[in-house]
PDB file of C-alpha atoms in Angstrom:
ATOM      1  CA  SER A   7     -34.197-181.391 -33.548  1.00  0.00           C
ATOM      2  CA  GLN A   8     -36.113-178.566 -32.030  1.00  0.00           C
ATOM      3  CA  GLN A   9     -34.145-174.986 -31.762  1.00  0.00           C
ATOM      4  CA  GLY A  10     -37.112-172.985 -30.124  1.00  0.00           C
ATOM      5  CA  GLU A  11     -38.885-174.328 -27.756  1.00  0.00           C
ATOM      6  CA  GLU A  12     -41.401-172.612 -25.360  1.00  0.00           C
ATOM      7  CA  ASP A  13     -42.502-172.854 -21.702  1.00  0.00           C
ATOM      8  CA  PRO A  14     -44.694-173.867 -20.784  1.00  0.00           C
ATOM      9  CA  GLN A  15     -46.772-175.694 -23.349  1.00  0.00           C
ATOM     10  CA  ALA A  16     -49.810-173.934 -22.095  1.00  0.00           C
ATOM     11  CA  LEU A  17     -51.132-170.846 -19.542  1.00  0.00           C
ATOM     12  CA  SER A  18     -54.162-169.704 -18.237  1.00  0.00           C
ATOM     13  CA  ILE A  19     -54.145-166.858 -15.745  1.00  0.00           C
ATOM     14  CA  GLN A  20     -56.864-164.528 -14.793  1.00  0.00           C
ATOM     15  CA  GLU A  21     -57.450-160.752 -16.536  1.00  0.00           C
ATOM     16  CA  GLY A  22     -55.284-158.302 -15.245  1.00  0.00           C
ATOM     17  CA  GLU A  23     -52.173-160.359 -13.896  1.00  0.00           C
ATOM     18  CA  ASN A  24     -48.945-160.545 -15.516  1.00  0.00           C
ATOM     19  CA  ALA A  25     -47.924-163.827 -18.254  1.00  0.00           C
ATOM     20  CA  THR A  26     -44.220-165.078 -18.437  1.00  0.00           C
ATOM     21  CA  MET A  27     -43.310-166.844 -21.460  1.00  0.00           C
ATOM     22  CA  ASN A  28     -39.709-169.052 -21.952  1.00  0.00           C
ATOM     23  CA  CYS A  29     -38.580-170.079 -25.120  1.00  0.00           C
ATOM     24  CA  SER A  30     -35.000-172.156 -24.821  1.00  0.00           C
ATOM     25  CA  TYR A  31     -32.752-172.544 -28.103  1.00  0.00           C
ATOM     26  CA  LYS A  32     -29.609-174.508 -29.121  1.00  0.00           C
ATOM     27  CA  THR A  33     -27.475-173.174 -31.394  1.00  0.00           C
ATOM     28  CA  SER A  34     -26.204-169.507 -31.836  1.00  0.00           C
ATOM     29  CA  ILE A  35     -28.670-166.587 -33.131  1.00  0.00           C
ATOM     30  CA  ASN A  36     -28.202-163.213 -34.980  1.00  0.00           C
ATOM     31  CA  ASN A  37     -31.898-162.574 -33.149  1.00  0.00           C
ATOM     32  CA  LEU A  38     -34.828-164.082 -31.822  1.00  0.00           C
ATOM     33  CA  GLN A  39     -38.219-162.805 -32.660  1.00  0.00           C
ATOM     34  CA  TRP A  40     -41.795-163.407 -30.691  1.00  0.00           C
ATOM     35  CA  TYR A  41     -44.663-163.850 -32.739  1.00  0.00           C
ATOM     36  CA  ARG A  42     -48.960-164.233 -31.980  1.00  0.00           C
ATOM     37  CA  GLN A  43     -51.220-166.633 -33.309  1.00  0.00           C
ATOM     38  CA  ASN A  44     -54.485-166.157 -32.791  1.00  0.00           C
ATOM     39  CA  SER A  45     -56.967-169.042 -33.453  1.00  0.00           C
ATOM     40  CA  GLY A  46     -56.962-170.090 -37.361  1.00  0.00           C
ATOM     41  CA  ARG A  47     -55.093-166.856 -38.262  1.00  0.00           C
ATOM     42  CA  GLY A  48     -52.014-165.756 -39.607  1.00  0.00           C
ATOM     43  CA  LEU A  49     -48.801-164.638 -37.510  1.00  0.00           C
ATOM     44  CA  VAL A  50     -48.729-161.181 -35.950  1.00  0.00           C
ATOM     45  CA  HIS A  51     -44.741-160.076 -35.352  1.00  0.00           C
ATOM     46  CA  LEU A  52     -44.328-158.248 -31.932  1.00  0.00           C
ATOM     47  CA  ILE A  53     -40.854-158.100 -31.023  1.00  0.00           C
ATOM     48  CA  LEU A  54     -37.437-158.879 -32.465  1.00  0.00           C
ATOM     49  CA  ILE A  55     -34.561-158.764 -30.214  1.00  0.00           C
ATOM     50  CA  ARG A  56     -30.729-158.772 -31.535  1.00  0.00           C
ATOM     51  CA  SER A  57     -28.442-160.962 -29.894  1.00  0.00           C
ATOM     52  CA  ASN A  58     -26.701-158.037 -28.350  1.00  0.00           C
ATOM     53  CA  GLU A  59     -29.509-156.966 -27.131  1.00  0.00           C
ATOM     54  CA  ARG A  60     -30.047-157.826 -23.689  1.00  0.00           C
ATOM     55  CA  GLU A  61     -33.958-156.770 -22.915  1.00  0.00           C
ATOM     56  CA  LYS A  62     -36.280-155.100 -25.333  1.00  0.00           C
ATOM     57  CA  HIS A  63     -40.292-152.878 -24.605  1.00  0.00           C
ATOM     58  CA  SER A  64     -43.087-152.540 -26.397  1.00  0.00           C
ATOM     59  CA  GLY A  65     -45.805-151.568 -24.994  1.00  0.00           C
ATOM     60  CA  ARG A  66     -47.086-153.812 -22.461  1.00  0.00           C
ATOM     61  CA  LEU A  67     -44.756-156.238 -23.985  1.00  0.00           C
ATOM     62  CA  ARG A  68     -40.939-156.572 -22.401  1.00  0.00           C
ATOM     63  CA  VAL A  69     -39.015-159.049 -23.718  1.00  0.00           C
ATOM     64  CA  THR A  70     -35.131-160.671 -22.607  1.00  0.00           C
ATOM     65  CA  LEU A  71     -32.679-162.486 -23.978  1.00  0.00           C
ATOM     66  CA  ASP A  72     -29.665-164.401 -22.021  1.00  0.00           C
ATOM     67  CA  THR A  73     -27.525-165.291 -24.841  1.00  0.00           C
ATOM     68  CA  SER A  74     -25.028-167.509 -21.909  1.00  0.00           C
ATOM     69  CA  LYS A  75     -28.445-169.777 -21.514  1.00  0.00           C
ATOM     70  CA  LYS A  76     -29.416-169.665 -24.851  1.00  0.00           C
ATOM     71  CA  SER A  77     -32.773-168.288 -23.338  1.00  0.00           C
ATOM     72  CA  SER A  78     -35.291-165.406 -23.667  1.00  0.00           C
ATOM     73  CA  SER A  79     -38.607-164.794 -21.423  1.00  0.00           C
ATOM     74  CA  LEU A  80     -41.629-162.562 -23.116  1.00  0.00           C
ATOM     75  CA  LEU A  81     -43.246-161.045 -20.640  1.00  0.00           C
ATOM     76  CA  ILE A  82     -47.262-159.481 -20.911  1.00  0.00           C
ATOM     77  CA  THR A  83     -48.096-157.356 -18.278  1.00  0.00           C
ATOM     78  CA  ALA A  84     -51.811-156.536 -17.452  1.00  0.00           C
ATOM     79  CA  SER A  85     -52.795-159.013 -19.778  1.00  0.00           C
ATOM     80  CA  ARG A  86     -56.327-158.463 -21.279  1.00  0.00           C
ATOM     81  CA  ALA A  87     -58.947-161.114 -22.845  1.00  0.00           C
ATOM     82  CA  ALA A  88     -57.850-160.230 -26.331  1.00  0.00           C
ATOM     83  CA  ASP A  89     -54.222-161.361 -25.672  1.00  0.00           C
ATOM     84  CA  THR A  90     -55.470-164.872 -25.613  1.00  0.00           C
ATOM     85  CA  ALA A  91     -53.491-166.383 -28.370  1.00  0.00           C
ATOM     86  CA  SER A  92     -50.497-169.020 -29.035  1.00  0.00           C
ATOM     87  CA  TYR A  93     -47.143-167.206 -28.937  1.00  0.00           C
ATOM     88  CA  PHE A  94     -43.995-168.344 -30.764  1.00  0.00           C
ATOM     89  CA  CYS A  95     -40.544-167.960 -30.696  1.00  0.00           C
ATOM     90  CA  ALA A  96     -38.428-167.633 -33.506  1.00  0.00           C
ATOM     91  CA  THR A  97     -34.974-167.914 -33.971  1.00  0.00           C
ATOM     92  CA  ASP A  98     -32.559-166.608 -36.737  1.00  0.00           C
ATOM     93  CA  PRO A  99     -29.663-169.007 -36.210  1.00  0.00           C
ATOM     94  CA  ASP A 100     -26.597-167.493 -36.944  1.00  0.00           C
ATOM     95  CA  SER A 101     -25.515-170.433 -39.471  1.00  0.00           C
ATOM     96  CA  GLY A 102     -22.628-168.288 -41.583  1.00  0.00           C
ATOM     97  CA  GLY A 103     -25.234-167.584 -44.846  1.00  0.00           C
ATOM     98  CA  GLY A 104     -26.704-171.256 -44.671  1.00  0.00           C
ATOM     99  CA  ALA A 105     -30.716-171.064 -44.480  1.00  0.00           C
ATOM    100  CA  ASP A 106     -32.605-167.466 -43.687  1.00  0.00           C
ATOM    101  CA  GLY A 107     -35.230-169.171 -42.729  1.00  0.00           C
ATOM    102  CA  LEU A 108     -36.502-168.895 -38.942  1.00  0.00           C
ATOM    103  CA  THR A 109     -37.081-171.904 -36.590  1.00  0.00           C
ATOM    104  CA  PHE A 110     -40.239-171.571 -34.843  1.00  0.00           C
ATOM    105  CA  GLY A 111     -40.832-173.979 -31.324  1.00  0.00           C
ATOM    106  CA  LYS A 112     -44.422-175.183 -31.001  1.00  0.00           C
ATOM    107  CA  GLY A 113     -45.446-172.604 -28.870  1.00  0.00           C
ATOM    108  CA  THR A 114     -47.202-171.632 -25.647  1.00  0.00           C
ATOM    109  CA  HIS A 115     -50.809-171.394 -25.409  1.00  0.00           C
ATOM    110  CA  LEU A 116     -52.302-168.788 -23.276  1.00  0.00           C
ATOM    111  CA  ILE A 117     -55.616-168.315 -22.092  1.00  0.00           C
ATOM    112  CA  ILE A 118     -56.476-164.933 -20.313  1.00  0.00           C
ATOM    113  CA  GLN A 119     -59.631-165.724 -17.948  1.00  0.00           C
ATOM    114  CA  PRO A 120     -62.289-162.633 -17.540  1.00  0.00           C
TER     115      PRO A 120
ATOM    116  CA  ASN B   4     -50.042-150.430 -46.818  1.00  0.00           C
ATOM    117  CA  ALA B   5     -51.237-153.529 -47.654  1.00  0.00           C
ATOM    118  CA  GLY B   6     -49.174-156.877 -45.824  1.00  0.00           C
ATOM    119  CA  VAL B   7     -48.497-160.419 -47.182  1.00  0.00           C
ATOM    120  CA  MET B   8     -51.046-161.388 -49.343  1.00  0.00           C
ATOM    121  CA  GLN B   9     -51.852-165.285 -49.910  1.00  0.00           C
ATOM    122  CA  ASN B  10     -54.794-166.995 -51.699  1.00  0.00           C
ATOM    123  CA  PRO B  11     -56.578-168.901 -51.429  1.00  0.00           C
ATOM    124  CA  ARG B  12     -56.784-169.217 -47.975  1.00  0.00           C
ATOM    125  CA  HIS B  13     -59.049-172.391 -47.765  1.00  0.00           C
ATOM    126  CA  LEU B  14     -57.798-175.062 -50.172  1.00  0.00           C
ATOM    127  CA  VAL B  15     -59.675-178.758 -50.782  1.00  0.00           C
ATOM    128  CA  ARG B  16     -57.747-181.443 -52.751  1.00  0.00           C
ATOM    129  CA  ARG B  17     -58.496-184.760 -53.566  1.00  0.00           C
ATOM    130  CA  ARG B  18     -55.057-186.935 -53.627  1.00  0.00           C
ATOM    131  CA  GLY B  19     -53.174-187.202 -56.594  1.00  0.00           C
ATOM    132  CA  GLN B  20     -54.453-183.237 -57.781  1.00  0.00           C
ATOM    133  CA  GLU B  21     -52.137-180.630 -57.332  1.00  0.00           C
ATOM    134  CA  ALA B  22     -52.038-177.461 -55.311  1.00  0.00           C
ATOM    135  CA  ARG B  23     -50.885-174.588 -55.726  1.00  0.00           C
ATOM    136  CA  LEU B  24     -50.714-172.028 -53.521  1.00  0.00           C
ATOM    137  CA  ARG B  25     -49.758-167.861 -54.177  1.00  0.00           C
ATOM    138  CA  CYS B  26     -48.197-165.216 -51.686  1.00  0.00           C
ATOM    139  CA  SER B  27     -47.886-161.075 -52.845  1.00  0.00           C
ATOM    140  CA  PRO B  28     -45.444-159.770 -50.397  1.00  0.00           C
ATOM    141  CA  MET B  29     -45.658-156.736 -48.941  1.00  0.00           C
ATOM    142  CA  LYS B  30     -44.883-153.774 -51.069  1.00  0.00           C
ATOM    143  CA  GLY B  31     -41.093-153.156 -51.468  1.00  0.00           C
ATOM    144  CA  HIS B  32     -40.319-156.384 -50.093  1.00  0.00           C
ATOM    145  CA  SER B  33     -38.276-158.790 -52.567  1.00  0.00           C
ATOM    146  CA  HIS B  34     -37.923-161.870 -49.823  1.00  0.00           C
ATOM    147  CA  VAL B  35     -40.060-164.598 -49.664  1.00  0.00           C
ATOM    148  CA  TYR B  36     -40.419-167.049 -47.103  1.00  0.00           C
ATOM    149  CA  TRP B  37     -42.555-170.350 -46.939  1.00  0.00           C
ATOM    150  CA  TYR B  38     -42.911-172.104 -43.575  1.00  0.00           C
ATOM    151  CA  ARG B  39     -45.241-175.194 -42.914  1.00  0.00           C
ATOM    152  CA  GLN B  40     -47.347-175.753 -39.925  1.00  0.00           C
ATOM    153  CA  LEU B  41     -48.918-179.144 -39.292  1.00  0.00           C
ATOM    154  CA  PRO B  42     -51.706-179.607 -36.700  1.00  0.00           C
ATOM    155  CA  GLU B  43     -50.587-179.043 -32.878  1.00  0.00           C
ATOM    156  CA  GLU B  44     -47.005-178.020 -34.044  1.00  0.00           C
ATOM    157  CA  GLY B  45     -45.022-175.339 -34.646  1.00  0.00           C
ATOM    158  CA  LEU B  46     -43.897-173.856 -38.171  1.00  0.00           C
ATOM    159  CA  LYS B  47     -41.278-174.927 -39.996  1.00  0.00           C
ATOM    160  CA  PHE B  48     -39.086-173.418 -42.689  1.00  0.00           C
ATOM    161  CA  MET B  49     -39.804-174.820 -45.853  1.00  0.00           C
ATOM    162  CA  VAL B  50     -37.929-172.292 -48.596  1.00  0.00           C
ATOM    163  CA  TYR B  51     -36.556-168.913 -49.007  1.00  0.00           C
ATOM    164  CA  LEU B  52     -36.777-167.258 -52.144  1.00  0.00           C
ATOM    165  CA  GLN B  53     -35.514-163.545 -53.588  1.00  0.00           C
ATOM    166  CA  LYS B  54     -36.647-162.637 -57.010  1.00  0.00           C
ATOM    167  CA  GLU B  55     -36.300-165.117 -59.480  1.00  0.00           C
ATOM    168  CA  ASN B  56     -33.714-166.992 -57.462  1.00  0.00           C
ATOM    169  CA  ILE B  57     -33.552-170.071 -54.903  1.00  0.00           C
ATOM    170  CA  ILE B  58     -31.418-169.022 -51.718  1.00  0.00           C
ATOM    171  CA  ASP B  59     -32.328-171.552 -49.773  1.00  0.00           C
ATOM    172  CA  GLU B  60     -34.587-174.838 -49.795  1.00  0.00           C
ATOM    173  CA  SER B  61     -33.205-177.164 -47.392  1.00  0.00           C
ATOM    174  CA  GLY B  62     -36.869-177.491 -45.701  1.00  0.00           C
ATOM    175  CA  MET B  63     -38.414-178.182 -48.755  1.00  0.00           C
ATOM    176  CA  PRO B  64     -39.098-182.216 -49.702  1.00  0.00           C
ATOM    177  CA  LYS B  65     -37.453-183.330 -52.157  1.00  0.00           C
ATOM    178  CA  GLU B  66     -40.469-184.981 -54.182  1.00  0.00           C
ATOM    179  CA  ARG B  67     -43.370-183.684 -55.261  1.00  0.00           C
ATOM    180  CA  PHE B  68     -43.148-179.476 -53.995  1.00  0.00           C
ATOM    181  CA  SER B  69     -41.235-176.671 -55.830  1.00  0.00           C
ATOM    182  CA  ALA B  70     -41.404-173.003 -54.983  1.00  0.00           C
ATOM    183  CA  GLU B  71     -41.087-170.266 -57.667  1.00  0.00           C
ATOM    184  CA  PHE B  72     -40.696-166.300 -56.960  1.00  0.00           C
ATOM    185  CA  PRO B  73     -40.913-164.933 -61.112  1.00  0.00           C
ATOM    186  CA  LYS B  74     -39.818-161.424 -61.697  1.00  0.00           C
ATOM    187  CA  GLU B  75     -43.317-160.337 -62.144  1.00  0.00           C
ATOM    188  CA  GLY B  76     -46.504-161.982 -59.781  1.00  0.00           C
ATOM    189  CA  PRO B  77     -46.842-163.799 -56.817  1.00  0.00           C
ATOM    190  CA  SER B  78     -44.603-166.540 -55.584  1.00  0.00           C
ATOM    191  CA  ILE B  79     -46.021-170.057 -56.169  1.00  0.00           C
ATOM    192  CA  LEU B  80     -45.679-172.976 -53.460  1.00  0.00           C
ATOM    193  CA  ARG B  81     -46.434-176.302 -55.614  1.00  0.00           C
ATOM    194  CA  ILE B  82     -47.382-179.769 -54.547  1.00  0.00           C
ATOM    195  CA  GLN B  83     -47.761-182.608 -57.131  1.00  0.00           C
ATOM    196  CA  GLN B  84     -49.870-185.249 -56.433  1.00  0.00           C
ATOM    197  CA  VAL B  85     -50.960-184.265 -52.759  1.00  0.00           C
ATOM    198  CA  VAL B  86     -51.187-187.101 -50.419  1.00  0.00           C
ATOM    199  CA  ARG B  87     -53.285-186.811 -46.548  1.00  0.00           C
ATOM    200  CA  GLY B  88     -49.715-186.116 -45.080  1.00  0.00           C
ATOM    201  CA  ASP B  89     -49.809-182.493 -47.036  1.00  0.00           C
ATOM    202  CA  SER B  90     -52.792-181.124 -45.111  1.00  0.00           C
ATOM    203  CA  ALA B  91     -51.500-178.721 -43.153  1.00  0.00           C
ATOM    204  CA  ALA B  92     -51.464-174.941 -43.054  1.00  0.00           C
ATOM    205  CA  TYR B  93     -49.322-172.690 -45.269  1.00  0.00           C
ATOM    206  CA  PHE B  94     -47.452-169.798 -44.301  1.00  0.00           C
ATOM    207  CA  CYS B  95     -45.947-167.281 -46.860  1.00  0.00           C
ATOM    208  CA  ALA B  96     -43.883-164.243 -45.257  1.00  0.00           C
ATOM    209  CA  SER B  97     -41.778-161.344 -46.827  1.00  0.00           C
ATOM    210  CA  SER B  98     -39.108-159.444 -45.858  1.00  0.00           C
ATOM    211  CA  GLY B  99     -37.160-156.279 -46.537  1.00  0.00           C
ATOM    212  CA  ARG B 100     -33.891-158.105 -46.382  1.00  0.00           C
ATOM    213  CA  GLY B 101     -32.741-161.635 -45.421  1.00  0.00           C
ATOM    214  CA  TYR B 102     -30.637-160.924 -42.911  1.00  0.00           C
ATOM    215  CA  PHE B 103     -32.079-159.395 -39.161  1.00  0.00           C
ATOM    216  CA  TYR B 104     -35.433-158.003 -40.236  1.00  0.00           C
ATOM    217  CA  GLU B 105     -38.369-159.103 -39.215  1.00  0.00           C
ATOM    218  CA  GLN B 106     -40.736-161.264 -41.281  1.00  0.00           C
ATOM    219  CA  TYR B 107     -44.540-160.699 -41.900  1.00  0.00           C
ATOM    220  CA  PHE B 108     -46.236-163.063 -41.750  1.00  0.00           C
ATOM    221  CA  GLY B 109     -49.891-164.107 -44.370  1.00  0.00           C
ATOM    222  CA  PRO B 110     -52.780-164.861 -43.438  1.00  0.00           C
ATOM    223  CA  GLY B 111     -52.028-168.863 -44.466  1.00  0.00           C
ATOM    224  CA  THR B 112     -53.197-170.901 -46.533  1.00  0.00           C
ATOM    225  CA  ARG B 113     -55.412-173.938 -45.278  1.00  0.00           C
ATOM    226  CA  LEU B 114     -54.949-176.991 -46.872  1.00  0.00           C
ATOM    227  CA  THR B 115     -56.943-180.457 -47.106  1.00  0.00           C
ATOM    228  CA  VAL B 116     -56.399-183.252 -48.924  1.00  0.00           C
ATOM    229  CA  THR B 117     -59.272-185.608 -48.379  1.00  0.00           C
TER     230      THR B 117
END
């Protein structure tokens, strides 16, 4: 079953507006990470939030984590055309020494209209 | 500081041929992860390796796929007797440690099986 699932699947907003994406997951985690992928390119790591953190900022990015609801949100403020990309959340499950691979959702495709 | 490098970037193979994908982790990183991204889907974990060891291969198909990370040289993901369903983007990531740390991704290898 899908561990991380982003919502919405696609989002189109005007340049300058804020964009919010959500991620839900199913099992307990060590950390949750957000990645960006431009079309045809590799993933770029944006931010990591640990399970004992509730909020984290990096530039125009703000990530929240609610472990009781098993959800996270990524907020991009003052969006720019260059923010157009797919955004993935990835969870590092607390599997007690098992797989260390991240589990990714299908992503939110964000389009910033100039 | 060179990032994660993957080659080739694009690989075309006929059904039944072998595909070899290479990944050089970031300098100082000894943990390598391979992921597969099918069209319109998120990434799926395949295998986690440290130097000369496979730590977790729970995401690897049981047949035709193998991975190695030798003491010297890049990590290799090998797909024998490729089929059309193997067409995907294969991403490699590396990290300095296994738990709690960001994984840095390469640009990916796009495999097309004709």
